[in-house]
């Protein structure tokens, strides 16, 4: 019987843990604050920012939202980030991506202090993930690792395949599985024999950005399949995995919606709490 990994249940457990942690800090006179910057009118970004704000309110995290017009200059955005870098009540800064094309994404991300970079996109934090000595991990890979741990699924000694090599999901996902002693292959658009490689995976993570890309003939019997994709189609939401075709071959699989998605915001809340603890020199 295939186990359906329920991201709603696991994210609720993470949020409960964060809520307790925030309350503990509050008792010590320490508040936890997250600043979210959004530039322009991207509809998906606006929904995501609203969901972050709602999560903050539920967990006792102070949320500051900075909604800037599409024509905001680089100088104006950098000045705001500098102000937030120096604001003691703000522990985490998140600049919602994608940014309008006239803004240099790399420059903006690099201007956020590493200790307030709760998305873990700053090169300092990326480097720390590489060597396995990190405070923050990008929220989606962090959420996937949390799901595996919650379900008692070990990466150690397993063949792990990640489809996708983005800086946000694919690369950090590969490193986290490697740190857990998995044997990791990262596949991408130039990979030869993709089907054969995927079919050898004990743990298969699909982060390719194409609806229904992973089909049953790419999945090993008894594999764990993690679907990172989310796509709006005429038949509703779906992921990178052909769920109906694949589910009966798996030992465990994440659905879309209700799988990896809810974990991303939960892990952002966790990263913000971690940042507050580090900045106030409060250990676990």
mmCIF file of C-alpha atoms in Angstrom, residues 5-250:
data_model
loop_
_atom_site.group_PDB
_atom_site.id
_atom_site.type_symbol
_atom_site.label_atom_id
_atom_site.label_comp_id
_atom_site.label_asym_id
_atom_site.label_seq_id
_atom_site.Cartn_x
_atom_site.Cartn_y
_atom_site.Cartn_z
ATOM 1 C CA UNK A 5 3.037 11.879 2.448
ATOM 2 C CA UNK A 6 0.764 14.595 3.830
ATOM 3 C CA UNK A 7 2.481 17.990 3.742
ATOM 4 C CA UNK A 8 -0.417 19.638 5.565
ATOM 5 C CA UNK A 9 0.040 17.405 8.627
ATOM 6 C CA UNK A 10 3.842 17.736 8.642
ATOM 7 C CA UNK A 11 3.818 21.514 8.072
ATOM 8 C CA UNK A 12 1.324 21.876 10.953
ATOM 9 C CA UNK A 13 3.776 20.003 13.212
ATOM 10 C CA UNK A 14 6.619 22.347 12.143
ATOM 11 C CA UNK A 15 4.443 25.413 12.742
ATOM 12 C CA UNK A 16 3.479 24.147 16.216
ATOM 13 C CA UNK A 17 7.189 23.779 17.008
ATOM 14 C CA UNK A 18 7.915 27.285 15.723
ATOM 15 C CA UNK A 19 4.987 28.774 17.655
ATOM 16 C CA UNK A 20 6.367 27.260 20.887
ATOM 17 C CA UNK A 21 9.852 28.587 20.056
ATOM 18 C CA UNK A 22 8.528 32.102 19.388
ATOM 19 C CA UNK A 23 6.579 32.055 22.681
ATOM 20 C CA UNK A 24 9.750 30.995 24.545
ATOM 21 C CA UNK A 25 11.669 33.928 23.043
ATOM 22 C CA UNK A 26 8.817 36.309 23.870
ATOM 23 C CA UNK A 27 9.094 35.237 27.529
ATOM 24 C CA UNK A 28 12.727 36.370 27.395
ATOM 25 C CA UNK A 29 11.674 39.744 25.989
ATOM 26 C CA UNK A 30 12.735 38.875 22.446
ATOM 27 C CA UNK A 31 10.372 39.388 19.493
ATOM 28 C CA UNK A 32 10.703 37.605 16.154
ATOM 29 C CA UNK A 33 10.297 39.731 13.018
ATOM 30 C CA UNK A 34 10.195 39.002 9.274
ATOM 31 C CA UNK A 35 10.258 41.642 6.521
ATOM 32 C CA UNK A 36 8.901 40.654 3.111
ATOM 33 C CA UNK A 37 9.617 42.862 0.098
ATOM 34 C CA UNK A 38 7.563 42.525 -3.073
ATOM 35 C CA UNK A 39 8.235 44.633 -6.173
ATOM 36 C CA UNK A 40 5.540 44.884 -8.835
ATOM 37 C CA UNK A 41 2.220 43.131 -9.380
ATOM 38 C CA UNK A 42 3.070 39.455 -10.047
ATOM 39 C CA UNK A 43 -0.176 37.624 -9.043
ATOM 40 C CA UNK A 44 1.522 34.399 -7.834
ATOM 41 C CA UNK A 45 3.977 36.413 -5.735
ATOM 42 C CA UNK A 46 1.136 38.414 -4.173
ATOM 43 C CA UNK A 47 -0.668 35.216 -3.126
ATOM 44 C CA UNK A 48 2.530 33.775 -1.687
ATOM 45 C CA UNK A 49 3.289 36.986 0.267
ATOM 46 C CA UNK A 50 -0.272 37.031 1.676
ATOM 47 C CA UNK A 51 0.175 33.410 2.824
ATOM 48 C CA UNK A 52 3.476 34.275 4.524
ATOM 49 C CA UNK A 53 1.824 37.151 6.366
ATOM 50 C CA UNK A 54 -0.999 34.884 7.538
ATOM 51 C CA UNK A 55 1.481 32.258 8.789
ATOM 52 C CA UNK A 56 3.466 34.909 10.697
ATOM 53 C CA UNK A 57 0.330 36.161 12.433
ATOM 54 C CA UNK A 58 -0.690 32.628 13.470
ATOM 55 C CA UNK A 59 2.740 31.880 14.981
ATOM 56 C CA UNK A 60 3.359 35.171 16.796
ATOM 57 C CA UNK A 61 5.988 36.430 14.320
ATOM 58 C CA UNK A 62 5.879 40.168 13.577
ATOM 59 C CA UNK A 63 5.397 40.603 9.835
ATOM 60 C CA UNK A 64 6.347 43.729 7.885
ATOM 61 C CA UNK A 65 5.365 43.888 4.237
ATOM 62 C CA UNK A 66 6.957 46.350 1.795
ATOM 63 C CA UNK A 67 4.968 46.426 -1.462
ATOM 64 C CA UNK A 68 6.943 48.526 -3.946
ATOM 65 C CA UNK A 69 5.809 49.689 -7.396
ATOM 66 C CA UNK A 70 7.050 47.986 -10.563
ATOM 67 C CA UNK A 71 9.241 51.008 -11.458
ATOM 68 C CA UNK A 72 11.195 50.986 -8.168
ATOM 69 C CA UNK A 73 14.867 51.721 -8.866
ATOM 70 C CA UNK A 74 17.766 49.540 -7.764
ATOM 71 C CA UNK A 75 18.981 52.377 -5.496
ATOM 72 C CA UNK A 76 15.593 52.583 -3.766
ATOM 73 C CA UNK A 77 15.421 48.830 -3.202
ATOM 74 C CA UNK A 78 19.011 48.643 -1.926
ATOM 75 C CA UNK A 79 18.316 51.563 0.447
ATOM 76 C CA UNK A 80 15.307 49.700 1.883
ATOM 77 C CA UNK A 81 17.329 46.508 2.361
ATOM 78 C CA UNK A 82 20.093 48.495 4.063
ATOM 79 C CA UNK A 83 17.509 49.982 6.433
ATOM 80 C CA UNK A 84 16.128 46.508 7.244
ATOM 81 C CA UNK A 85 19.636 45.073 7.673
ATOM 82 C CA UNK A 86 20.127 47.632 10.456
ATOM 83 C CA UNK A 87 16.683 47.229 12.031
ATOM 84 C CA UNK A 88 17.081 45.204 15.232
ATOM 85 C CA UNK A 89 13.432 44.101 15.377
ATOM 86 C CA UNK A 90 13.735 42.431 11.949
ATOM 87 C CA UNK A 91 15.428 39.020 12.074
ATOM 88 C CA UNK A 92 14.669 37.848 8.547
ATOM 89 C CA UNK A 93 14.510 39.640 5.195
ATOM 90 C CA UNK A 94 12.929 38.072 2.156
ATOM 91 C CA UNK A 95 12.814 39.702 -1.264
ATOM 92 C CA UNK A 96 10.127 37.944 -3.290
ATOM 93 C CA UNK A 97 11.392 36.612 -6.630
ATOM 94 C CA UNK A 98 11.127 37.058 -9.549
ATOM 95 C CA UNK A 99 12.004 40.764 -9.551
ATOM 96 C CA UNK A 100 11.154 43.072 -12.483
ATOM 97 C CA UNK A 101 13.709 42.698 -15.272
ATOM 98 C CA UNK A 102 15.399 46.081 -14.731
ATOM 99 C CA UNK A 103 16.562 45.013 -11.254
ATOM 100 C CA UNK A 104 19.732 42.961 -10.747
ATOM 101 C CA UNK A 105 18.517 39.914 -8.774
ATOM 102 C CA UNK A 106 22.043 38.811 -7.841
ATOM 103 C CA UNK A 107 22.969 42.268 -6.511
ATOM 104 C CA UNK A 108 19.752 42.483 -4.479
ATOM 105 C CA UNK A 109 20.149 39.015 -2.896
ATOM 106 C CA UNK A 110 23.799 39.707 -2.089
ATOM 107 C CA UNK A 111 22.860 42.938 -0.293
ATOM 108 C CA UNK A 112 20.835 41.096 2.384
ATOM 109 C CA UNK A 113 22.929 40.313 5.464
ATOM 110 C CA UNK A 114 23.686 36.538 5.498
ATOM 111 C CA UNK A 115 22.379 36.264 9.071
ATOM 112 C CA UNK A 116 19.023 37.730 7.953
ATOM 113 C CA UNK A 117 18.878 35.792 4.673
ATOM 114 C CA UNK A 118 16.062 33.396 5.638
ATOM 115 C CA UNK A 119 15.686 32.214 2.013
ATOM 116 C CA UNK A 120 19.356 31.037 2.157
ATOM 117 C CA UNK A 121 20.148 32.439 -1.299
ATOM 118 C CA UNK A 122 23.163 34.574 -0.294
ATOM 119 C CA UNK A 123 26.498 33.090 -1.530
ATOM 120 C CA UNK A 124 27.716 32.956 2.104
ATOM 121 C CA UNK A 125 24.808 30.672 3.058
ATOM 122 C CA UNK A 126 25.070 28.664 -0.174
ATOM 123 C CA UNK A 127 28.742 28.001 0.622
ATOM 124 C CA UNK A 128 27.891 26.907 4.151
ATOM 125 C CA UNK A 129 25.341 24.428 2.787
ATOM 126 C CA UNK A 130 28.068 23.021 0.535
ATOM 127 C CA UNK A 131 30.382 22.261 3.491
ATOM 128 C CA UNK A 132 27.543 21.064 5.730
ATOM 129 C CA UNK A 133 27.842 23.819 8.357
ATOM 130 C CA UNK A 134 24.707 25.894 7.897
ATOM 131 C CA UNK A 135 22.040 27.782 9.832
ATOM 132 C CA UNK A 136 19.531 28.133 6.988
ATOM 133 C CA UNK A 137 18.578 26.033 3.973
ATOM 134 C CA UNK A 138 16.327 27.170 1.075
ATOM 135 C CA UNK A 139 12.784 26.528 2.259
ATOM 136 C CA UNK A 140 11.650 23.920 -0.273
ATOM 137 C CA UNK A 141 14.630 21.515 0.117
ATOM 138 C CA UNK A 142 14.470 22.070 3.894
ATOM 139 C CA UNK A 143 10.784 21.113 3.779
ATOM 140 C CA UNK A 144 11.521 17.945 1.816
ATOM 141 C CA UNK A 145 14.163 16.867 4.345
ATOM 142 C CA UNK A 146 11.660 17.546 7.130
ATOM 143 C CA UNK A 147 9.090 15.341 5.358
ATOM 144 C CA UNK A 148 11.558 12.482 4.943
ATOM 145 C CA UNK A 149 12.560 12.713 8.620
ATOM 146 C CA UNK A 150 8.908 12.838 9.748
ATOM 147 C CA UNK A 151 8.128 9.724 7.709
ATOM 148 C CA UNK A 152 11.242 7.896 8.943
ATOM 149 C CA UNK A 153 12.685 7.685 5.410
ATOM 150 C CA UNK A 154 16.501 7.484 5.565
ATOM 151 C CA UNK A 155 18.698 8.718 2.710
ATOM 152 C CA UNK A 156 21.755 6.898 4.060
ATOM 153 C CA UNK A 157 23.027 4.293 1.617
ATOM 154 C CA UNK A 158 20.184 5.022 -0.804
ATOM 155 C CA UNK A 159 20.414 5.967 -4.461
ATOM 156 C CA UNK A 160 18.942 9.488 -4.665
ATOM 157 C CA UNK A 161 18.099 11.211 -7.943
ATOM 158 C CA UNK A 162 17.137 14.880 -8.216
ATOM 159 C CA UNK A 163 15.694 16.086 -11.531
ATOM 160 C CA UNK A 164 16.473 19.806 -11.794
ATOM 161 C CA UNK A 165 19.573 21.839 -10.989
ATOM 162 C CA UNK A 166 18.176 25.211 -9.884
ATOM 163 C CA UNK A 167 19.925 27.159 -7.131
ATOM 164 C CA UNK A 168 16.636 27.260 -5.207
ATOM 165 C CA UNK A 169 15.760 23.544 -5.204
ATOM 166 C CA UNK A 170 17.875 21.130 -7.240
ATOM 167 C CA UNK A 171 21.423 21.955 -6.126
ATOM 168 C CA UNK A 172 20.714 22.423 -2.388
ATOM 169 C CA UNK A 173 18.466 19.334 -2.433
ATOM 170 C CA UNK A 174 21.342 17.270 -3.779
ATOM 171 C CA UNK A 175 23.703 18.586 -1.081
ATOM 172 C CA UNK A 176 21.251 17.874 1.761
ATOM 173 C CA UNK A 177 20.751 14.288 0.613
ATOM 174 C CA UNK A 178 24.526 13.935 0.318
ATOM 175 C CA UNK A 179 24.975 15.226 3.892
ATOM 176 C CA UNK A 180 22.602 12.431 4.961
ATOM 177 C CA UNK A 181 24.896 9.903 3.234
ATOM 178 C CA UNK A 182 22.743 9.353 0.177
ATOM 179 C CA UNK A 183 24.436 8.627 -3.162
ATOM 180 C CA UNK A 184 23.208 11.524 -5.271
ATOM 181 C CA UNK A 185 22.764 12.128 -8.997
ATOM 182 C CA UNK A 186 21.481 15.519 -10.194
ATOM 183 C CA UNK A 187 19.839 15.340 -13.616
ATOM 184 C CA UNK A 188 18.954 18.190 -15.975
ATOM 185 C CA UNK A 189 18.016 19.020 -19.566
ATOM 186 C CA UNK A 190 21.343 17.719 -20.944
ATOM 187 C CA UNK A 191 21.312 14.424 -19.027
ATOM 188 C CA UNK A 192 21.656 11.327 -21.195
ATOM 189 C CA UNK A 193 19.620 8.180 -20.369
ATOM 190 C CA UNK A 194 17.401 10.101 -17.929
ATOM 191 C CA UNK A 195 14.778 7.334 -17.731
ATOM 192 C CA UNK A 196 17.364 4.684 -16.773
ATOM 193 C CA UNK A 197 18.955 6.945 -14.147
ATOM 194 C CA UNK A 198 15.575 7.762 -12.574
ATOM 195 C CA UNK A 199 14.582 4.085 -12.598
ATOM 196 C CA UNK A 200 17.565 3.329 -10.353
ATOM 197 C CA UNK A 201 16.455 5.809 -7.667
ATOM 198 C CA UNK A 202 15.350 4.742 -4.198
ATOM 199 C CA UNK A 203 14.450 8.411 -3.575
ATOM 200 C CA UNK A 204 13.390 10.447 -6.623
ATOM 201 C CA UNK A 205 12.895 14.227 -6.323
ATOM 202 C CA UNK A 206 11.169 15.849 -9.325
ATOM 203 C CA UNK A 207 11.878 19.596 -9.611
ATOM 204 C CA UNK A 208 11.865 19.958 -13.367
ATOM 205 C CA UNK A 209 8.992 22.429 -13.879
ATOM 206 C CA UNK A 210 7.072 20.347 -16.433
ATOM 207 C CA UNK A 211 3.593 18.959 -15.700
ATOM 208 C CA UNK A 212 3.415 15.152 -15.503
ATOM 209 C CA UNK A 213 7.053 14.804 -16.616
ATOM 210 C CA UNK A 214 7.827 11.767 -14.432
ATOM 211 C CA UNK A 215 5.897 8.744 -15.681
ATOM 212 C CA UNK A 216 5.555 5.199 -14.330
ATOM 213 C CA UNK A 217 8.270 3.819 -16.635
ATOM 214 C CA UNK A 218 10.800 6.175 -14.939
ATOM 215 C CA UNK A 219 10.080 4.939 -11.412
ATOM 216 C CA UNK A 220 11.540 1.944 -9.593
ATOM 217 C CA UNK A 221 9.158 -0.380 -7.761
ATOM 218 C CA UNK A 222 9.045 0.702 -4.098
ATOM 219 C CA UNK A 223 10.732 4.091 -4.637
ATOM 220 C CA UNK A 224 9.968 7.235 -2.624
ATOM 221 C CA UNK A 225 8.823 9.989 -5.016
ATOM 222 C CA UNK A 226 8.870 13.667 -4.005
ATOM 223 C CA UNK A 227 7.040 16.021 -6.378
ATOM 224 C CA UNK A 228 8.190 19.666 -6.133
ATOM 225 C CA UNK A 229 6.287 20.962 -9.173
ATOM 226 C CA UNK A 230 2.995 22.803 -9.141
ATOM 227 C CA UNK A 231 1.130 23.709 -12.325
ATOM 228 C CA UNK A 232 -2.323 25.127 -12.947
ATOM 229 C CA UNK A 233 -3.987 23.231 -15.804
ATOM 230 C CA UNK A 234 -7.523 23.035 -17.183
ATOM 231 C CA UNK A 235 -7.977 19.935 -14.988
ATOM 232 C CA UNK A 236 -6.803 21.726 -11.833
ATOM 233 C CA UNK A 237 -3.443 21.678 -10.052
ATOM 234 C CA UNK A 238 -0.854 19.034 -10.850
ATOM 235 C CA UNK A 239 2.835 18.417 -10.252
ATOM 236 C CA UNK A 240 5.914 17.278 -12.179
ATOM 237 C CA UNK A 241 4.864 13.653 -11.557
ATOM 238 C CA UNK A 242 2.038 11.764 -13.245
ATOM 239 C CA UNK A 243 0.553 10.990 -9.821
ATOM 240 C CA UNK A 244 -2.136 8.523 -10.927
ATOM 241 C CA UNK A 245 0.265 6.627 -13.176
ATOM 242 C CA UNK A 246 3.122 6.507 -10.666
ATOM 243 C CA UNK A 247 1.513 6.126 -7.214
ATOM 244 C CA UNK A 248 0.974 2.350 -7.292
ATOM 245 C CA UNK A 249 4.673 1.720 -7.970
ATOM 246 C CA UNK A 250 5.877 3.776 -4.985
#
